[in-house]
PDB file of C-alpha atoms in Angstrom:
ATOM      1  CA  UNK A   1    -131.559 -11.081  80.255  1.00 81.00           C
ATOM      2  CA  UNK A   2    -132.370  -7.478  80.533  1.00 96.00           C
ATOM      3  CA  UNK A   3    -132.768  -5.654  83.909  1.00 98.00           C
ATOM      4  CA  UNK A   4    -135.526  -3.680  82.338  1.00 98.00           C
ATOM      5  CA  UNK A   5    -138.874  -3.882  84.422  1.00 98.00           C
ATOM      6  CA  UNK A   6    -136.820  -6.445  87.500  1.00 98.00           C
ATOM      7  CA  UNK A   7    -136.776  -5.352  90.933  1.00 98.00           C
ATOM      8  CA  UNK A   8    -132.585  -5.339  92.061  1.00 98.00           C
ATOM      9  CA  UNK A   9    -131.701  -5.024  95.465  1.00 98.00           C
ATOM     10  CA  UNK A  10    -128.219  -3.216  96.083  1.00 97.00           C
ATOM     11  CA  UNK A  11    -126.394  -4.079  99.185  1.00 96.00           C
ATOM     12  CA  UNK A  12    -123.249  -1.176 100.493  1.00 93.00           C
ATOM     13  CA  UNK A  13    -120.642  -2.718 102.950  1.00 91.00           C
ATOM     14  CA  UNK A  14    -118.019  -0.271 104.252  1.00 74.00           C
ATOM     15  CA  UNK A  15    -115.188  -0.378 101.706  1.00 65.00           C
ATOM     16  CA  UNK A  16    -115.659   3.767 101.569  1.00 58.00           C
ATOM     17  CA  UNK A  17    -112.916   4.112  98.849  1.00 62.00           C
ATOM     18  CA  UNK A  18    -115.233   2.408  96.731  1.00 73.00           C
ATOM     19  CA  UNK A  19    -118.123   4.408  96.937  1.00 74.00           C
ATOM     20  CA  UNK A  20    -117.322   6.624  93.471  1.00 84.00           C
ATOM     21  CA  UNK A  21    -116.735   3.241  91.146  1.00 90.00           C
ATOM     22  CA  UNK A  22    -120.125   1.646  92.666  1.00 92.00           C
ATOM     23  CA  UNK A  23    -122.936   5.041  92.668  1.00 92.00           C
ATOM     24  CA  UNK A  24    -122.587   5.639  88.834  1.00 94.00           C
ATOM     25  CA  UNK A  25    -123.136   1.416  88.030  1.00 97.00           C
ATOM     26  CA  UNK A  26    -126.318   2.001  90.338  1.00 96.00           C
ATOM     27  CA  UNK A  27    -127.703   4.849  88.353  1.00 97.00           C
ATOM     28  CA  UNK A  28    -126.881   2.777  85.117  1.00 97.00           C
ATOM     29  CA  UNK A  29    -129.249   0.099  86.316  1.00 98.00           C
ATOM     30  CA  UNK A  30    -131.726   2.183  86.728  1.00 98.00           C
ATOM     31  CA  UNK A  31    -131.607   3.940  83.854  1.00 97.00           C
ATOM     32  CA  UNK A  32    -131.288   0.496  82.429  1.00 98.00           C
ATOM     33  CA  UNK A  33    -135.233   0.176  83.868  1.00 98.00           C
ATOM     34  CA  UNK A  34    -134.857  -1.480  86.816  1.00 98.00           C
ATOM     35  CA  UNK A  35    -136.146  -0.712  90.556  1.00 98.00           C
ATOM     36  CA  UNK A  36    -133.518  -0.681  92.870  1.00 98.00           C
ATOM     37  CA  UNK A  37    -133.966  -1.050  96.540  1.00 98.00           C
ATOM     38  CA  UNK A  38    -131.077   0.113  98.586  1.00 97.00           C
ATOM     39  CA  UNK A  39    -129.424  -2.031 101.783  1.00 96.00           C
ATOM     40  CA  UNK A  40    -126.587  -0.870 103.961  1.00 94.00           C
ATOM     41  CA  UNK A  41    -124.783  -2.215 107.211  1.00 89.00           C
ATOM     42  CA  UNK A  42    -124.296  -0.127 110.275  1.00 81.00           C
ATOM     43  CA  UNK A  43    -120.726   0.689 108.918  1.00 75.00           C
ATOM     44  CA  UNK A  44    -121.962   2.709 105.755  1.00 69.00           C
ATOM     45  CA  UNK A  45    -124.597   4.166 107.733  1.00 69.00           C
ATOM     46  CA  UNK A  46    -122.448   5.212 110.868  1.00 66.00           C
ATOM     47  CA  UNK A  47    -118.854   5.959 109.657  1.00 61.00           C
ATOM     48  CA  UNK A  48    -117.253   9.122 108.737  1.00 63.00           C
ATOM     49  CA  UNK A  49    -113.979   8.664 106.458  1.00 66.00           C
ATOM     50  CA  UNK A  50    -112.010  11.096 104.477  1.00 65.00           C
ATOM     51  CA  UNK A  51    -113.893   9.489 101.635  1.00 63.00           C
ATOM     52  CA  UNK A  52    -117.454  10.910 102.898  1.00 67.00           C
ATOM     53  CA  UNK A  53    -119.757  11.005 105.549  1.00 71.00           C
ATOM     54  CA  UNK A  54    -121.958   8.138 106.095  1.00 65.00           C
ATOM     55  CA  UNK A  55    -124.859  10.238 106.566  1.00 80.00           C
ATOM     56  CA  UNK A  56    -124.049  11.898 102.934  1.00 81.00           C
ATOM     57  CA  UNK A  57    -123.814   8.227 101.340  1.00 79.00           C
ATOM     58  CA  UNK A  58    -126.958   7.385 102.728  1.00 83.00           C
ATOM     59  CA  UNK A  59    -128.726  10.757 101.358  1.00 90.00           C
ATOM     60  CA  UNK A  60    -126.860  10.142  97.841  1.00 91.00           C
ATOM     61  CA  UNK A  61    -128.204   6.824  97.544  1.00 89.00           C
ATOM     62  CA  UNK A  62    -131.737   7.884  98.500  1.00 90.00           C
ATOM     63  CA  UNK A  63    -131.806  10.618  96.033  1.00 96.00           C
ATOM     64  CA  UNK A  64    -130.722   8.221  93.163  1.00 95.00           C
ATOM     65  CA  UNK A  65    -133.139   5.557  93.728  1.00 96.00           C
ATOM     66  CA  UNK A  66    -135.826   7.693  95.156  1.00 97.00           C
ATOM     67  CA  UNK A  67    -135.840   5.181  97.996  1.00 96.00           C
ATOM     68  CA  UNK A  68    -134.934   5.015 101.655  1.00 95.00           C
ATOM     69  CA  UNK A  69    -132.100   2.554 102.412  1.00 96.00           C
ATOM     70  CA  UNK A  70    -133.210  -0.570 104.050  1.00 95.00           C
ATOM     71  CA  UNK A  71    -130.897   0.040 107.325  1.00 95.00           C
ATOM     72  CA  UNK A  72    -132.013  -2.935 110.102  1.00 95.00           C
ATOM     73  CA  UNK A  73    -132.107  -6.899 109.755  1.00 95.00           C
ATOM     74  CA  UNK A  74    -135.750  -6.267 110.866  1.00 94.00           C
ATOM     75  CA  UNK A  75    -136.864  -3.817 107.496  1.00 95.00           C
ATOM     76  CA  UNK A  76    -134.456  -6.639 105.032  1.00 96.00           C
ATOM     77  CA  UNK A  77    -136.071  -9.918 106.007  1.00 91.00           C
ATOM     78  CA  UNK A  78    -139.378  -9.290 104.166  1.00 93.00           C
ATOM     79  CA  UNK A  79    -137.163  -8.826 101.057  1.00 93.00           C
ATOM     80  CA  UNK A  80    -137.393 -12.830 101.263  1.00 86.00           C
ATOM     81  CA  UNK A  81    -141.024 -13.965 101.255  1.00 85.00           C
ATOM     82  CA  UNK A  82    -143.167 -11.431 100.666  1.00 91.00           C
ATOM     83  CA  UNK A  83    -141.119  -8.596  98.543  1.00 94.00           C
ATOM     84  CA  UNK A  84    -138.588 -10.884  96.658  1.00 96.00           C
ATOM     85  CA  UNK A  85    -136.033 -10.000  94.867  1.00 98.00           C
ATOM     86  CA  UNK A  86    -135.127 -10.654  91.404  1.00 98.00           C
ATOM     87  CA  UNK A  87    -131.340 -10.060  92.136  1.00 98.00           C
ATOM     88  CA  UNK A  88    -129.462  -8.807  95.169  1.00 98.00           C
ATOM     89  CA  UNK A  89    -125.976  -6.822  94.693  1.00 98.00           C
ATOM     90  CA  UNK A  90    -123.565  -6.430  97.072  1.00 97.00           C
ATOM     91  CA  UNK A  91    -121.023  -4.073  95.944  1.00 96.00           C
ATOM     92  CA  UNK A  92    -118.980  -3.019  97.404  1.00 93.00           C
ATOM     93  CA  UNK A  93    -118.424  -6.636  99.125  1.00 95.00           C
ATOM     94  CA  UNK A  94    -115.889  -6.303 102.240  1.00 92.00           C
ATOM     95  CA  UNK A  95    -113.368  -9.423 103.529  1.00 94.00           C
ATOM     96  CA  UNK A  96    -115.710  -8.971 106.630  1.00 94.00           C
ATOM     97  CA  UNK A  97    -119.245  -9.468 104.793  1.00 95.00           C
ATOM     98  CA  UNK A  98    -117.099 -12.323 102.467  1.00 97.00           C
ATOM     99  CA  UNK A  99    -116.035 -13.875 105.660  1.00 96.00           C
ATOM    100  CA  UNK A 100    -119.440 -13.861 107.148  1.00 96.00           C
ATOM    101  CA  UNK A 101    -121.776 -14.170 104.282  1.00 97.00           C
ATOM    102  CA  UNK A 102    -119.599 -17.436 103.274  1.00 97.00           C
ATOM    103  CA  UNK A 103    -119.652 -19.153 106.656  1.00 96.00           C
ATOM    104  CA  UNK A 104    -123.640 -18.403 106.999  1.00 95.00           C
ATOM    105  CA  UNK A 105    -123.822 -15.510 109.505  1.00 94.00           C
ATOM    106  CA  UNK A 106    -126.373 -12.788 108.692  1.00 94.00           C
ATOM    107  CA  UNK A 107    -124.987 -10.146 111.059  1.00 93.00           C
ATOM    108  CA  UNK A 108    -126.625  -6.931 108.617  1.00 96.00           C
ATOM    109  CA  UNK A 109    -129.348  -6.101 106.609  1.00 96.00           C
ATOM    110  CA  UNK A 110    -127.417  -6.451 103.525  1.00 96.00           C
ATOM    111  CA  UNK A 111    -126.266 -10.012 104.284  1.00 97.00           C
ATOM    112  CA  UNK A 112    -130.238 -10.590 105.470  1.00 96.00           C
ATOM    113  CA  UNK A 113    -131.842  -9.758 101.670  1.00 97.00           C
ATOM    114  CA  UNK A 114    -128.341 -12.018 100.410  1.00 97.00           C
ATOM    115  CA  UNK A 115    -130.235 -14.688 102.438  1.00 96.00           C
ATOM    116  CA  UNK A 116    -133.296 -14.218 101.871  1.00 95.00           C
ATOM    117  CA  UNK A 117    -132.417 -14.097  97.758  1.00 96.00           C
ATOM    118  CA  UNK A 118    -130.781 -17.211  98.043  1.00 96.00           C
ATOM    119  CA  UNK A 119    -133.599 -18.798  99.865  1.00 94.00           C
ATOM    120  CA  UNK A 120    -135.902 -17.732  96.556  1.00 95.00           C
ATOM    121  CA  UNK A 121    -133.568 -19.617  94.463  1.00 96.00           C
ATOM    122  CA  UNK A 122    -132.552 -16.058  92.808  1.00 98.00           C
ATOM    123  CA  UNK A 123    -129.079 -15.114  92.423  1.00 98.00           C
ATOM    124  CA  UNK A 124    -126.558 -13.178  94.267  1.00 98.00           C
ATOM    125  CA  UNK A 125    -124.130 -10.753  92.498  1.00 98.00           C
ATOM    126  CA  UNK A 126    -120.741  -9.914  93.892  1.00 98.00           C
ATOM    127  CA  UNK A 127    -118.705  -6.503  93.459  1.00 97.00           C
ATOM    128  CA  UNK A 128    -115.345  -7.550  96.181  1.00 97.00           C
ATOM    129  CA  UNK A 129    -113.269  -5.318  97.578  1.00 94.00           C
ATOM    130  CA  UNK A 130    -111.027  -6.608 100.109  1.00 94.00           C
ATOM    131  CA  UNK A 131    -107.705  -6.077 100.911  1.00 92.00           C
ATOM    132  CA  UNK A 132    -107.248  -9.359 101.911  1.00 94.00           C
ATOM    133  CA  UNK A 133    -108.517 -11.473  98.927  1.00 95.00           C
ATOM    134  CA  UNK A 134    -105.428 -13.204  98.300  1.00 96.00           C
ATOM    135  CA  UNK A 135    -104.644 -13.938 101.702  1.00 95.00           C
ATOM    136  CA  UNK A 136    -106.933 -15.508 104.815  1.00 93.00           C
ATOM    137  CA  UNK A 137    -110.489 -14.412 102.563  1.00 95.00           C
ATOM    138  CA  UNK A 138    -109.087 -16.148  99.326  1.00 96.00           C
ATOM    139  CA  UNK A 139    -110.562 -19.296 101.107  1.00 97.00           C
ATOM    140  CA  UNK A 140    -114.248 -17.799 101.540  1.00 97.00           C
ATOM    141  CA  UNK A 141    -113.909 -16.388  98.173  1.00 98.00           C
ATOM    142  CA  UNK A 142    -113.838 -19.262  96.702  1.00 97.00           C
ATOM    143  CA  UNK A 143    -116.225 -20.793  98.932  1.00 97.00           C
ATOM    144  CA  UNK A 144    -118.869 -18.579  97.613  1.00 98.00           C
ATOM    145  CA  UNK A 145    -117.589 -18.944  93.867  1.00 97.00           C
ATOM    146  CA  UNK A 146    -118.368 -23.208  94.329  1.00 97.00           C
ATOM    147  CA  UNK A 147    -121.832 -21.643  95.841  1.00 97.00           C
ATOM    148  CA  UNK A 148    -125.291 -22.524  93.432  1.00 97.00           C
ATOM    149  CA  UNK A 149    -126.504 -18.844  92.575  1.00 98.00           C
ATOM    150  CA  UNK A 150    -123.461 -16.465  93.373  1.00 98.00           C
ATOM    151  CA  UNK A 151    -121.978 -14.538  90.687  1.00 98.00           C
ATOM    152  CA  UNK A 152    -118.961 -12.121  90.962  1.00 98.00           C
ATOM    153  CA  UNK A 153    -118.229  -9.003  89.249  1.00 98.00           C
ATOM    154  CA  UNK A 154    -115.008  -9.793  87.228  1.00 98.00           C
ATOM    155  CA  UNK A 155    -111.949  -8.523  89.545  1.00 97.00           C
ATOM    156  CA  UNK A 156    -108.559  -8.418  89.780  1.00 96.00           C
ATOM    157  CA  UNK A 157    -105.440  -7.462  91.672  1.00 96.00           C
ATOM    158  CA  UNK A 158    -105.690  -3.397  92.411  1.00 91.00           C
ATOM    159  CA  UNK A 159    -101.867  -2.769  93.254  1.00 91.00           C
ATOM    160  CA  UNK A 160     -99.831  -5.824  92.973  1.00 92.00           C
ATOM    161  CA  UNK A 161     -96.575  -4.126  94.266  1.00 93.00           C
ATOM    162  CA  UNK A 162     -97.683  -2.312  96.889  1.00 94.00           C
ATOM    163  CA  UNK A 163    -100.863  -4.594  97.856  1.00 93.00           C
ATOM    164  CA  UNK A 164    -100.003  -8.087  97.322  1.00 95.00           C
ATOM    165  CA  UNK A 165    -103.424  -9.277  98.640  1.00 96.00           C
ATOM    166  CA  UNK A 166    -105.975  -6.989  97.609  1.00 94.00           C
ATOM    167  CA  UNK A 167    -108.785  -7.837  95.329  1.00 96.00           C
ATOM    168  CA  UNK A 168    -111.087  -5.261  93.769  1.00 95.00           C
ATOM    169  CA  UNK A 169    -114.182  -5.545  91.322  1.00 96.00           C
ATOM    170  CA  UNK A 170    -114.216  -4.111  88.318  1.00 97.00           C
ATOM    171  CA  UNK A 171    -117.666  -2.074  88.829  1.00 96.00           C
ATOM    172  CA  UNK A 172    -117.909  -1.265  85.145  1.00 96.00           C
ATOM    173  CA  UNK A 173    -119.121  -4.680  84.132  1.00 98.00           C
ATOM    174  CA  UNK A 174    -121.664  -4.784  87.102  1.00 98.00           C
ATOM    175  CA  UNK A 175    -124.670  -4.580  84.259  1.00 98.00           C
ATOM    176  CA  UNK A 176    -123.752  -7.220  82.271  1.00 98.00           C
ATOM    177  CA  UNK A 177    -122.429  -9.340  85.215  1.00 98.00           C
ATOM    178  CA  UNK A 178    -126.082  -8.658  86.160  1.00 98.00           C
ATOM    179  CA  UNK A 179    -127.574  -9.681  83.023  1.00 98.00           C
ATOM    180  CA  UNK A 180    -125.752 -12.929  82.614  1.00 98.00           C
ATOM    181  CA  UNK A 181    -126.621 -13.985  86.417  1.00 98.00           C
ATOM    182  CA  UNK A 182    -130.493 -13.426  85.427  1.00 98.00           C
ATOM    183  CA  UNK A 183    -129.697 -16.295  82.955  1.00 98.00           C
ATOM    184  CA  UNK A 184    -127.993 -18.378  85.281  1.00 98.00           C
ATOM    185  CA  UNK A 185    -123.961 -17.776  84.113  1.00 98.00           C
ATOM    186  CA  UNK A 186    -121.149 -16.404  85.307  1.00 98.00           C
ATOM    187  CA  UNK A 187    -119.663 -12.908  82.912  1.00 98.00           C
ATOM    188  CA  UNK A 188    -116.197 -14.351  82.179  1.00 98.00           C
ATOM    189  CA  UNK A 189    -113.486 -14.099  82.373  1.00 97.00           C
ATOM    190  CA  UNK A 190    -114.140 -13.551  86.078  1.00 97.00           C
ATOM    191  CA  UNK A 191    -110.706 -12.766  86.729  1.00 96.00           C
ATOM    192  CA  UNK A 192    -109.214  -9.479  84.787  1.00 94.00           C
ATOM    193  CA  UNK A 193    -106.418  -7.594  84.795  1.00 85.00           C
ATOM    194  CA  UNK A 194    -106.260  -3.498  86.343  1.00 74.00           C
ATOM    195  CA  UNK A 195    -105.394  -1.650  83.418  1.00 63.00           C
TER     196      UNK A 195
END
């Protein structure tokens, strides 16, 4: 199914070094003809890295979707009710935000309009990037992989010999990962090699 015409919401967590891969598969959505409402957690919002300031990622992201991020719990929960969603993103998806978005605890406004998606019976797409997928996360990972309505953006190991553990997305198949999720499937194969 096409993302023409669907209202997408797009959920940053604070993998910063993943920024670049994720802004360029948001602007492809949109070009694609879709709305897409912005969420971030107080980490993209509040931290400055030597990959950008947070305050920079938040104007970027405002200037590409023409809309203000959704930055509090408060602003995300009508995202549920009475402003659904036809599909929330999260990408990039942190071992934090796994860990809590698989063991229920909706700590951010991106893990709020995750909820509140869920609760609509819509689904839930997943861009990870953790550098602890293969070690304590793998469990939630695949806790949320057994979950009705999750999807995941194919990934794969990022440096196997110098990051055993790590798990990354790869964001250039976010569209059609997208697209098959709106019909209820999963893009395979989910897991890919880093070439």
């Amino acid at each position: 199914m096409k993302v023409n015409g669907k209202h997408i919401g797009f959920g940053l967590t604070g993998s910063h070094c993943t920024y670049d891969a994720v802004y360029p598969e948001i602007k492809r959505l949109i070009d694609e003809g879709a709305k897409v409402t912005p969420f971030v957690t107080h980490t993209v919002q509040n931290t400055d890295t030597r990959f950008g300031e947070g305050e920079d990622w938040l104007r970027k992201i405002s200037e590409l979707t023409g809309i203000e991020p959704v930055n509090s719990i408060v602003k995300a929960e009508p995202f549920g009710p009475k402003t659904p969603l036809d599909c929330m993103i999260i990408a990039p998806l942190t071992g934090n935000s796994i860990s809590k978005f698989a063991n229920a605890m909706t700590d951010s406004p991106v893990l709020m309009a995750a909820k509140a998606t869920m609760r609509n019976q819509s689904p839930v797409v997943l861009g990870i990037s953790t550098n602890d997928g293969l070690g304590l996360n793998g469990v939630n990972i695949m806790r949320l992989m057994a979950a009705k309505n999750i999807y995941f953006v194919p990934f794969g190991q990022d440096d196997p010999v110098n990051k055993q553990n790590s798990l990354v997305a790869h964001m250039e198949y976010l569209l059609e990962t997208v697209e098959a999720a709106l019909e209820g499937k999963q893009l395979q194969p989910v897991l890919r090699m880093n070439g």
